CSV table of N, CA and C in Angstrom, one decimal:
chain,number,residue,atom,x,y,z
Y,1,MET,N,10.1,-4.6,-8.5
Y,1,MET,CA,10.2,-3.5,-9.4
Y,1,MET,C,8.8,-2.8,-9.5
Y,2,LYS,N,8.8,-1.5,-9.5
Y,2,LYS,CA,7.6,-0.7,-9.6
Y,2,LYS,C,7.1,-0.8,-11.1
Y,3,PRO,N,5.7,-0.8,-11.2
Y,3,PRO,CA,5.1,-0.9,-12.5
Y,3,PRO,C,5.6,0.3,-13.4
Y,4,THR,N,5.8,1.5,-12.8
Y,4,THR,CA,6.2,2.7,-13.5
Y,4,THR,C,7.6,2.5,-14.1
Y,5,ALA,N,8.4,1.6,-13.5
Y,5,ALA,CA,9.7,1.4,-14.0
Y,5,ALA,C,9.7,0.5,-15.3
Y,6,LEU,N,8.5,-0.1,-15.5
Y,6,LEU,CA,8.3,-0.9,-16.7
Y,6,LEU,C,7.6,-0.2,-17.8
Y,7,GLY,N,7.4,1.1,-17.5
Y,7,GLY,CA,6.7,2.0,-18.5
Y,7,GLY,C,5.2,1.8,-18.4
Y,8,LYS,N,4.7,1.3,-17.3
Y,8,LYS,CA,3.2,1.0,-17.2
Y,8,LYS,C,2.6,2.0,-16.2
Y,9,LYS,N,1.4,2.3,-16.4
Y,9,LYS,CA,0.6,3.2,-15.5
Y,9,LYS,C,0.1,2.3,-14.3
Y,10,PHE,N,0.1,2.9,-13.1
Y,10,PHE,CA,-0.3,2.1,-11.9
Y,10,PHE,C,-1.2,3.0,-11.1
Y,11,TYR,N,-2.5,2.7,-11.0
Y,11,TYR,CA,-3.5,3.4,-10.3
Y,11,TYR,C,-4.0,2.6,-9.1
Y,12,VAL,N,-4.3,3.2,-8.0
Y,12,VAL,CA,-4.9,2.5,-6.9
Y,12,VAL,C,-6.3,3.1,-6.6
Y,13,VAL,N,-7.3,2.2,-6.6
Y,13,VAL,CA,-8.7,2.7,-6.4
Y,13,VAL,C,-9.0,2.6,-4.9
Y,14,VAL,N,-9.4,3.7,-4.3
Y,14,VAL,CA,-9.8,3.8,-2.9
Y,14,VAL,C,-11.2,4.3,-2.9
Y,15,ASN,N,-12.2,3.4,-3.1
Y,15,ASN,CA,-13.6,3.8,-3.3
Y,15,ASN,C,-14.5,3.6,-2.1
Y,16,ILE,N,-14.0,3.4,-1.0
Y,16,ILE,CA,-14.8,3.2,0.2
Y,16,ILE,C,-15.5,4.5,0.7
Y,17,ALA,N,-16.6,4.4,1.3
Y,17,ALA,CA,-17.3,5.5,2.0
Y,17,ALA,C,-17.2,5.1,3.5
Y,18,PRO,N,-16.1,5.4,4.1
Y,18,PRO,CA,-15.9,4.9,5.5
Y,18,PRO,C,-16.7,5.6,6.6
Y,19,HIS,N,-17.0,4.8,7.6
Y,19,HIS,CA,-17.6,5.3,8.8
Y,19,HIS,C,-16.4,5.7,9.7
Y,20,ASN,N,-16.6,6.4,10.8
Y,20,ASN,CA,-15.6,6.9,11.6
Y,20,ASN,C,-14.5,5.9,12.0
Y,21,ALA,N,-14.9,4.7,12.4
Y,21,ALA,CA,-14.0,3.6,12.8
Y,21,ALA,C,-12.9,3.3,11.8
Y,22,LYS,N,-13.2,3.4,10.5
Y,22,LYS,CA,-12.2,3.1,9.5
Y,22,LYS,C,-11.3,4.3,9.2
Y,23,LEU,N,-11.7,5.5,9.6
Y,23,LEU,CA,-10.9,6.7,9.5
Y,23,LEU,C,-9.6,6.6,10.4
Y,24,LYS,N,-9.7,5.9,11.5
Y,24,LYS,CA,-8.6,5.8,12.5
Y,24,LYS,C,-7.4,5.2,11.9
Y,25,THR,N,-7.5,4.3,11.0
Y,25,THR,CA,-6.4,3.6,10.4
Y,25,THR,C,-6.1,3.9,8.9
Y,26,PHE,N,-6.9,4.7,8.4
Y,26,PHE,CA,-6.9,4.9,6.9
Y,26,PHE,C,-5.5,5.4,6.5
Y,27,ILE,N,-4.9,6.4,7.0
Y,27,ILE,CA,-3.7,7.0,6.6
Y,27,ILE,C,-2.6,6.0,6.8
Y,28,ARG,N,-2.6,5.3,8.0
Y,28,ARG,CA,-1.6,4.3,8.3
Y,28,ARG,C,-1.6,3.2,7.2
Y,29,ASP,N,-2.8,2.7,6.9
Y,29,ASP,CA,-3.0,1.6,5.9
Y,29,ASP,C,-2.6,2.1,4.5
Y,30,LEU,N,-2.8,3.3,4.2
Y,30,LEU,CA,-2.6,3.8,2.9
Y,30,LEU,C,-1.1,4.1,2.6
Y,31,LYS,N,-0.3,4.4,3.7
Y,31,LYS,CA,1.1,4.8,3.5
Y,31,LYS,C,1.9,3.9,2.7
Y,32,PRO,N,1.9,2.5,3.0
Y,32,PRO,CA,2.7,1.6,2.1
Y,32,PRO,C,2.2,1.6,0.7
Y,33,VAL,N,1.0,1.9,0.4
Y,33,VAL,CA,0.5,1.9,-0.9
Y,33,VAL,C,1.1,3.2,-1.6
Y,34,VAL,N,1.0,4.3,-1.0
Y,34,VAL,CA,1.6,5.5,-1.5
Y,34,VAL,C,3.1,5.4,-1.8
Y,35,GLU,N,3.8,4.7,-0.9
Y,35,GLU,CA,5.2,4.4,-1.1
Y,35,GLU,C,5.5,3.6,-2.3
Y,36,MET,N,4.6,2.8,-2.8
Y,36,MET,CA,4.8,2.0,-4.0
Y,36,MET,C,4.8,2.9,-5.2
Y,37,GLY,N,4.4,4.2,-5.1
Y,37,GLY,CA,4.5,5.1,-6.2
Y,37,GLY,C,3.5,5.0,-7.3
Y,38,PRO,N,2.2,4.9,-6.9
Y,38,PRO,CA,1.2,4.8,-8.0
Y,38,PRO,C,1.2,6.2,-8.7
Y,39,ASP,N,0.7,6.1,-10.0
Y,39,ASP,CA,0.5,7.3,-10.8
Y,39,ASP,C,-0.5,8.2,-10.2
Y,40,ALA,N,-1.5,7.6,-9.6
Y,40,ALA,CA,-2.6,8.4,-8.9
Y,40,ALA,C,-3.4,7.5,-8.1
Y,41,LEU,N,-4.2,8.1,-7.1
Y,41,LEU,CA,-5.2,7.4,-6.4
Y,41,LEU,C,-6.5,7.8,-7.0
Y,42,ILE,N,-7.4,6.8,-7.2
Y,42,ILE,CA,-8.7,7.0,-7.7
Y,42,ILE,C,-9.7,7.0,-6.5
Y,43,MET,N,-10.3,8.1,-6.1
Y,43,MET,CA,-11.0,8.2,-4.9
Y,43,MET,C,-12.4,8.8,-5.1
Y,44,SER,N,-13.3,8.5,-4.2
Y,44,SER,CA,-14.7,9.0,-4.2
Y,44,SER,C,-15.1,9.8,-3.0
Y,45,ASP,N,-14.6,9.6,-1.9
Y,45,ASP,CA,-15.0,10.2,-0.6
Y,45,ASP,C,-14.3,11.5,-0.4
Y,46,PRO,N,-15.1,12.6,-0.3
Y,46,PRO,CA,-14.4,13.9,0.0
Y,46,PRO,C,-13.6,14.0,1.2
Y,47,GLY,N,-14.0,13.4,2.3
Y,47,GLY,CA,-13.2,13.4,3.5
Y,47,GLY,C,-11.9,12.7,3.4
Y,48,LEU,N,-11.9,11.5,2.7
Y,48,LEU,CA,-10.7,10.8,2.5
Y,48,LEU,C,-9.7,11.6,1.5
Y,49,ILE,N,-10.3,12.2,0.5
Y,49,ILE,CA,-9.5,13.1,-0.4
Y,49,ILE,C,-8.8,14.1,0.4
Y,50,MET,N,-9.6,14.8,1.4
Y,50,MET,CA,-9.0,15.8,2.2
Y,50,MET,C,-7.8,15.2,3.0
Y,51,LEU,N,-8.0,14.0,3.6
Y,51,LEU,CA,-6.9,13.4,4.4
Y,51,LEU,C,-5.7,13.1,3.6
Y,52,VAL,N,-5.9,12.6,2.4
Y,52,VAL,CA,-4.8,12.3,1.5
Y,52,VAL,C,-4.1,13.6,1.1
Y,53,ARG,N,-4.8,14.7,0.8
Y,53,ARG,CA,-4.2,16.0,0.5
Y,53,ARG,C,-3.3,16.5,1.7
Y,54,GLU,N,-3.8,16.3,2.9
Y,54,GLU,CA,-3.1,16.7,4.1
Y,54,GLU,C,-1.8,15.9,4.3
Y,55,HIS,N,-1.9,14.6,4.2
Y,55,HIS,CA,-0.8,13.7,4.5
Y,55,HIS,C,0.2,13.4,3.3
Y,56,PHE,N,-0.4,13.4,2.1
Y,56,PHE,CA,0.4,13.1,0.9
Y,56,PHE,C,0.1,14.2,-0.1
Y,57,PRO,N,0.5,15.4,0.1
Y,57,PRO,CA,0.1,16.5,-0.8
Y,57,PRO,C,0.6,16.4,-2.3
Y,58,GLU,N,1.6,15.6,-2.5
Y,58,GLU,CA,2.1,15.5,-3.9
Y,58,GLU,C,1.4,14.3,-4.7
Y,59,MET,N,0.6,13.5,-4.0
Y,59,MET,CA,0.0,12.4,-4.6
Y,59,MET,C,-1.2,12.8,-5.5
Y,60,PRO,N,-1.1,12.6,-6.8
Y,60,PRO,CA,-2.2,12.9,-7.7
Y,60,PRO,C,-3.5,12.1,-7.3
Y,61,ILE,N,-4.6,12.8,-7.4
Y,61,ILE,CA,-5.9,12.1,-7.1
Y,61,ILE,C,-6.8,12.3,-8.3
Y,62,HIS,N,-7.4,11.2,-8.7
Y,62,HIS,CA,-8.5,11.2,-9.8
Y,62,HIS,C,-9.8,11.0,-9.1
Y,63,LEU,N,-10.8,11.7,-9.5
Y,63,LEU,CA,-12.1,11.4,-8.9
Y,63,LEU,C,-12.8,10.2,-9.5
Y,64,SER,N,-13.2,9.3,-8.7
Y,64,SER,CA,-13.8,8.0,-9.1
Y,64,SER,C,-15.2,8.2,-9.7
Y,65,VAL,N,-15.6,7.3,-10.6
Y,65,VAL,CA,-17.0,7.3,-11.1
Y,65,VAL,C,-17.9,7.1,-9.9
Y,66,GLN,N,-17.5,6.5,-8.8
Y,66,GLN,CA,-18.3,6.3,-7.6
Y,66,GLN,C,-18.7,7.6,-7.0
Y,67,ALA,N,-18.0,8.7,-7.3
Y,67,ALA,CA,-18.3,10.0,-6.7
Y,67,ALA,C,-19.5,10.6,-7.4
Y,68,ASN,N,-19.9,10.1,-8.6
Y,68,ASN,CA,-21.1,10.5,-9.3
Y,68,ASN,C,-21.0,11.9,-9.7
Y,69,ALA,N,-20.0,12.3,-10.5
Y,69,ALA,CA,-19.9,13.7,-11.0
Y,69,ALA,C,-20.8,13.7,-12.3
Y,70,VAL,N,-21.9,14.5,-12.2
Y,70,VAL,CA,-22.9,14.6,-13.3
Y,70,VAL,C,-23.0,15.9,-13.9
Y,71,ASN,N,-22.2,16.9,-13.4
Y,71,ASN,CA,-22.4,18.3,-14.0
Y,71,ASN,C,-21.0,19.0,-14.0
Y,72,TRP,N,-21.0,20.1,-14.8
Y,72,TRP,CA,-19.7,20.8,-14.9
Y,72,TRP,C,-19.3,21.5,-13.6
Y,73,ALA,N,-20.2,21.9,-12.8
Y,73,ALA,CA,-19.9,22.6,-11.6
Y,73,ALA,C,-19.1,21.7,-10.6
Y,74,THR,N,-19.6,20.4,-10.5
Y,74,THR,CA,-18.9,19.5,-9.7
Y,74,THR,C,-17.5,19.2,-10.2
Y,75,VAL,N,-17.3,19.1,-11.5
Y,75,VAL,CA,-16.0,18.9,-12.1
Y,75,VAL,C,-15.1,20.1,-11.8
Y,76,LYS,N,-15.6,21.3,-11.9
Y,76,LYS,CA,-14.8,22.5,-11.7
Y,76,LYS,C,-14.5,22.5,-10.2
Y,77,PHE,N,-15.4,22.2,-9.3
Y,77,PHE,CA,-15.1,22.1,-7.9
Y,77,PHE,C,-13.9,21.2,-7.6
Y,78,TRP,N,-13.9,20.0,-8.1
Y,78,TRP,CA,-12.8,19.1,-7.9
Y,78,TRP,C,-11.5,19.5,-8.5
Y,79,GLN,N,-11.6,20.2,-9.6
Y,79,GLN,CA,-10.4,20.8,-10.2
Y,79,GLN,C,-9.8,21.8,-9.3
Y,80,GLN,N,-10.6,22.7,-8.7
Y,80,GLN,CA,-10.2,23.7,-7.8
Y,80,GLN,C,-9.6,23.0,-6.5
Y,81,MET,N,-10.0,21.8,-6.2
Y,81,MET,CA,-9.5,21.1,-5.0
Y,81,MET,C,-8.1,20.4,-5.4
Y,82,GLY,N,-7.7,20.5,-6.6
Y,82,GLY,CA,-6.4,20.0,-7.0
Y,82,GLY,C,-6.4,18.6,-7.6
Y,83,LEU,N,-7.6,18.1,-7.9
Y,83,LEU,CA,-7.7,16.8,-8.6
Y,83,LEU,C,-7.3,17.0,-10.1
Y,84,THR,N,-6.7,16.0,-10.7
Y,84,THR,CA,-6.2,16.1,-12.0
Y,84,THR,C,-7.0,15.4,-13.1
Y,85,ARG,N,-7.9,14.6,-12.6
Y,85,ARG,CA,-8.8,13.8,-13.6
Y,85,ARG,C,-10.1,13.5,-12.9
Y,86,VAL,N,-11.2,13.5,-13.7
Y,86,VAL,CA,-12.5,13.1,-13.2
Y,86,VAL,C,-13.0,12.0,-14.1
Y,87,ILE,N,-13.5,10.9,-13.4
Y,87,ILE,CA,-14.1,9.9,-14.2
Y,87,ILE,C,-15.6,10.1,-14.0
Y,88,LEU,N,-16.2,10.6,-15.1
Y,88,LEU,CA,-17.6,11.0,-15.1
Y,88,LEU,C,-18.6,9.8,-14.8
Y,89,SER,N,-19.7,10.2,-14.3
Y,89,SER,CA,-20.8,9.2,-14.0
Y,89,SER,C,-21.2,8.5,-15.3
Y,90,ARG,N,-21.5,7.3,-15.2
Y,90,ARG,CA,-22.0,6.5,-16.3
Y,90,ARG,C,-23.3,6.9,-16.8
Y,91,GLU,N,-24.1,7.6,-16.0
Y,91,GLU,CA,-25.4,7.9,-16.4
Y,91,GLU,C,-25.6,9.2,-17.3
Y,92,LEU,N,-24.5,9.7,-17.7
Y,92,LEU,CA,-24.5,11.0,-18.5
Y,92,LEU,C,-24.7,10.7,-20.0
Y,93,SER,N,-25.4,11.6,-20.7
Y,93,SER,CA,-25.6,11.5,-22.1
Y,93,SER,C,-24.3,12.2,-22.8
Y,94,LEU,N,-24.2,11.9,-24.1
Y,94,LEU,CA,-23.1,12.6,-24.8
Y,94,LEU,C,-23.2,14.1,-24.8
Y,95,GLU,N,-24.4,14.6,-24.8
Y,95,GLU,CA,-24.6,16.1,-24.8
Y,95,GLU,C,-24.1,16.6,-23.4
Y,96,GLU,N,-24.4,15.9,-22.3
Y,96,GLU,CA,-24.0,16.4,-21.0
Y,96,GLU,C,-22.5,16.3,-20.9
Y,97,ILE,N,-21.9,15.3,-21.4
Y,97,ILE,CA,-20.4,15.1,-21.4
Y,97,ILE,C,-19.8,16.3,-22.2
Y,98,GLU,N,-20.3,16.6,-23.3
Y,98,GLU,CA,-19.8,17.7,-24.2
Y,98,GLU,C,-19.9,19.0,-23.4
Y,99,GLU,N,-21.0,19.3,-22.7
Y,99,GLU,CA,-21.2,20.5,-22.0
Y,99,GLU,C,-20.1,20.6,-20.8
Y,100,ILE,N,-19.9,19.5,-20.2
Y,100,ILE,CA,-18.8,19.5,-19.1
Y,100,ILE,C,-17.5,19.8,-19.7
Y,101,ARG,N,-17.2,19.2,-20.9
Y,101,ARG,CA,-15.9,19.4,-21.6
Y,101,ARG,C,-15.8,20.9,-21.9
Y,102,ASN,N,-16.9,21.5,-22.4
Y,102,ASN,CA,-16.8,22.9,-22.9
Y,102,ASN,C,-16.7,23.8,-21.7
Y,103,GLN,N,-17.3,23.5,-20.5
Y,103,GLN,CA,-17.2,24.4,-19.4
Y,103,GLN,C,-15.9,24.2,-18.6
Y,104,VAL,N,-15.3,23.1,-18.6
Y,104,VAL,CA,-14.1,22.8,-17.9
Y,104,VAL,C,-13.0,22.2,-18.8
Y,105,PRO,N,-12.6,22.9,-19.8
Y,105,PRO,CA,-11.8,22.4,-20.9
Y,105,PRO,C,-10.4,21.8,-20.5
Y,106,ASP,N,-9.9,22.3,-19.4
Y,106,ASP,CA,-8.5,21.9,-19.0
Y,106,ASP,C,-8.5,20.8,-17.9
Y,107,MET,N,-9.6,20.2,-17.7
Y,107,MET,CA,-9.6,19.0,-16.7
Y,107,MET,C,-9.6,17.7,-17.5
Y,108,GLU,N,-8.8,16.8,-17.1
Y,108,GLU,CA,-8.8,15.5,-17.7
Y,108,GLU,C,-10.1,14.8,-17.4
Y,109,ILE,N,-10.7,14.2,-18.4
Y,109,ILE,CA,-12.0,13.5,-18.3
Y,109,ILE,C,-11.8,12.1,-18.7
Y,110,GLU,N,-12.3,11.1,-17.9
Y,110,GLU,CA,-12.4,9.7,-18.3
Y,110,GLU,C,-13.8,9.3,-18.3
Y,111,ILE,N,-14.2,8.4,-19.2
Y,111,ILE,CA,-15.6,8.0,-19.4
Y,111,ILE,C,-15.6,6.5,-19.6
Y,112,PHE,N,-16.5,5.8,-18.9
Y,112,PHE,CA,-16.8,4.4,-19.2
Y,112,PHE,C,-17.6,4.3,-20.4
Y,113,VAL,N,-17.2,3.5,-21.4
Y,113,VAL,CA,-18.0,3.3,-22.6
Y,113,VAL,C,-18.6,1.9,-22.7
Y,114,HIS,N,-18.3,1.0,-21.8
Y,114,HIS,CA,-18.7,-0.3,-21.8
Y,114,HIS,C,-18.8,-0.8,-20.4
Y,115,GLY,N,-19.7,-1.7,-20.1
Y,115,GLY,CA,-19.8,-2.3,-18.8
Y,115,GLY,C,-21.2,-2.2,-18.2
Y,116,ALA,N,-21.3,-2.7,-17.0
Y,116,ALA,CA,-22.6,-2.8,-16.3
Y,116,ALA,C,-23.0,-1.4,-15.9
Y,117,LEU,N,-24.3,-1.1,-16.0
Y,117,LEU,CA,-24.8,0.1,-15.5
Y,117,LEU,C,-25.7,-0.2,-14.3
Y,118,CYS,N,-25.4,0.3,-13.2
Y,118,CYS,CA,-26.1,0.0,-11.9
Y,118,CYS,C,-27.5,0.6,-12.0
Y,119,MET,N,-28.4,-0.1,-11.3
Y,119,MET,CA,-29.8,0.4,-11.3
Y,119,MET,C,-29.9,1.7,-10.5
Y,120,ALA,N,-28.9,2.0,-9.7
Y,120,ALA,CA,-28.9,3.2,-8.9
Y,120,ALA,C,-27.8,4.1,-9.5
Y,121,TYR,N,-27.8,5.4,-9.1
Y,121,TYR,CA,-26.7,6.2,-9.6
Y,121,TYR,C,-25.4,5.6,-9.0
Y,122,SER,N,-24.3,5.8,-9.8
Y,122,SER,CA,-23.0,5.2,-9.4
Y,122,SER,C,-22.7,5.7,-8.0
Y,123,GLY,N,-22.3,4.7,-7.2
Y,123,GLY,CA,-21.8,5.0,-5.8
Y,123,GLY,C,-22.9,5.3,-4.8
Y,124,ARG,N,-24.2,5.1,-5.2
Y,124,ARG,CA,-25.3,5.4,-4.4
Y,124,ARG,C,-26.2,4.2,-4.1
Y,125,CYS,N,-25.8,3.0,-4.4
Y,125,CYS,CA,-26.6,1.8,-4.3
Y,125,CYS,C,-26.6,1.3,-2.8
Y,126,LEU,N,-27.8,0.9,-2.4
Y,126,LEU,CA,-27.9,0.4,-1.0
Y,126,LEU,C,-28.5,-1.0,-1.1
Y,127,LEU,N,-28.8,-1.5,-2.2
Y,127,LEU,CA,-29.5,-2.8,-2.4
Y,127,LEU,C,-28.7,-4.0,-1.8
Y,128,SER,N,-27.5,-4.1,-2.1
Y,128,SER,CA,-26.6,-5.2,-1.7
Y,128,SER,C,-26.6,-5.2,-0.1
Y,129,GLY,N,-26.4,-4.0,0.4
Y,129,GLY,CA,-26.3,-3.9,1.9
Y,129,GLY,C,-27.6,-4.3,2.6
Y,130,TYR,N,-28.8,-4.0,1.9
Y,130,TYR,CA,-30.1,-4.3,2.5
Y,130,TYR,C,-30.3,-5.8,2.4
Y,131,ILE,N,-30.0,-6.4,1.3
Y,131,ILE,CA,-30.4,-7.8,1.1
Y,131,ILE,C,-29.3,-8.7,1.8
Y,132,ASN,N,-28.0,-8.4,1.6
Y,132,ASN,CA,-27.0,-9.3,2.1
Y,132,ASN,C,-26.1,-8.8,3.2
Y,133,LYS,N,-26.4,-7.6,3.7
Y,133,LYS,CA,-25.6,-7.0,4.7
Y,133,LYS,C,-24.1,-6.8,4.2
Y,134,ARG,N,-24.0,-6.6,2.9
Y,134,ARG,CA,-22.7,-6.4,2.3
Y,134,ARG,C,-22.8,-5.0,1.6
Y,135,ASP,N,-22.2,-4.0,2.2
Y,135,ASP,CA,-22.3,-2.6,1.7
Y,135,ASP,C,-21.5,-2.4,0.4
Y,136,PRO,N,-22.1,-2.0,-0.7
Y,136,PRO,CA,-21.3,-1.8,-1.9
Y,136,PRO,C,-20.4,-0.6,-1.7
Y,137,ASN,N,-20.7,0.3,-0.8
Y,137,ASN,CA,-19.9,1.5,-0.6
Y,137,ASN,C,-18.7,1.2,0.3
Y,138,GLN,N,-18.6,0.0,0.7
Y,138,GLN,CA,-17.4,-0.5,1.5
Y,138,GLN,C,-16.6,-1.5,0.6
Y,139,GLY,N,-17.0,-1.6,-0.6
Y,139,GLY,CA,-16.2,-2.5,-1.5
Y,139,GLY,C,-16.7,-3.9,-1.5
Y,140,THR,N,-17.9,-4.2,-1.0
Y,140,THR,CA,-18.3,-5.6,-0.8
Y,140,THR,C,-19.7,-5.9,-1.6
Y,141,CYS,N,-19.9,-5.2,-2.6
Y,141,CYS,CA,-21.1,-5.3,-3.4
Y,141,CYS,C,-21.3,-6.8,-3.9
Y,142,THR,N,-22.5,-7.3,-3.7
Y,142,THR,CA,-22.8,-8.7,-4.2
Y,142,THR,C,-23.6,-8.6,-5.6
Y,143,ASN,N,-23.7,-7.4,-6.2
Y,143,ASN,CA,-24.4,-7.3,-7.4
Y,143,ASN,C,-25.9,-7.8,-7.3
Y,144,ALA,N,-26.5,-7.6,-6.2
Y,144,ALA,CA,-27.9,-8.1,-6.1
Y,144,ALA,C,-28.8,-7.5,-7.1
Y,145,CYS,N,-28.5,-6.4,-7.7
Y,145,CYS,CA,-29.3,-5.8,-8.8
Y,145,CYS,C,-29.3,-6.6,-10.1
Y,146,ARG,N,-28.4,-7.5,-10.2
Y,146,ARG,CA,-28.3,-8.3,-11.4
Y,146,ARG,C,-28.8,-9.8,-11.2
Y,147,TRP,N,-29.3,-10.1,-10.1
Y,147,TRP,CA,-29.9,-11.4,-9.8
Y,147,TRP,C,-31.3,-11.5,-10.5
Y,148,GLU,N,-31.7,-12.7,-10.7
Y,148,GLU,CA,-33.0,-13.0,-11.3
Y,148,GLU,C,-34.0,-13.1,-10.2
Y,149,TYR,N,-35.1,-12.3,-10.3
Y,149,TYR,CA,-36.1,-12.3,-9.2
Y,149,TYR,C,-37.4,-12.7,-9.8
Y,150,ASN,N,-38.3,-13.3,-9.0
Y,150,ASN,CA,-39.6,-13.6,-9.4
Y,150,ASN,C,-40.6,-12.7,-8.6
Y,151,VAL,N,-41.6,-12.2,-9.3
Y,151,VAL,CA,-42.6,-11.3,-8.6
Y,151,VAL,C,-43.7,-12.2,-8.1
Y,152,GLN,N,-44.1,-12.1,-6.9
Y,152,GLN,CA,-45.2,-12.8,-6.3
Y,152,GLN,C,-46.2,-11.8,-5.8
Y,153,GLU,N,-47.4,-12.0,-6.1
Y,153,GLU,CA,-48.5,-11.1,-5.6
Y,153,GLU,C,-48.8,-11.5,-4.2
Y,154,GLY,N,-48.8,-10.4,-3.4
Y,154,GLY,CA,-49.1,-10.6,-2.0
Y,154,GLY,C,-50.6,-10.6,-1.7
Y,155,GLU,N,-51.0,-10.7,-0.5
Y,155,GLU,CA,-52.4,-10.6,-0.2
Y,155,GLU,C,-52.9,-9.2,-0.3
Y,156,ARG,N,-54.0,-9.0,-1.0
Y,156,ARG,CA,-54.6,-7.7,-1.3
Y,156,ARG,C,-55.3,-7.2,-0.1
Y,157,ARG,N,-55.3,-5.9,0.2
Y,157,ARG,CA,-56.0,-5.4,1.3
Y,157,ARG,C,-57.1,-4.4,0.9
């Protein structure tokens, strides 16, 4: 039974930033997910959004927090591309959120109000990939930014 048949919302998050090799199977892999009838896909990569628009034009798309929307012009751009909701970047102030709302009043906006705040801008972290060879932009973040580190002084030159 589909979640929507139970009166529940069902969203699928597609937050990867794929290299060319992953593009080859993306639509094929996504097709059974779309057939499940989610209320929307939550996406961050412009190229993948374009592919979904081409292959599944009726599928609603929400812009992920990982896309790092930090200004009203970006929100307006995505609205013009047919997205129905934008999840704003966690790094915004209340004043910035208010300005976005005032400039783009007819776009649905979602905001995180609790949770971890990455040391990098949302969706732009490279630390996990550097330390552990696990790319956070491929869905394999190890949260290396939250580990406890010791500072050791090196040899002075």
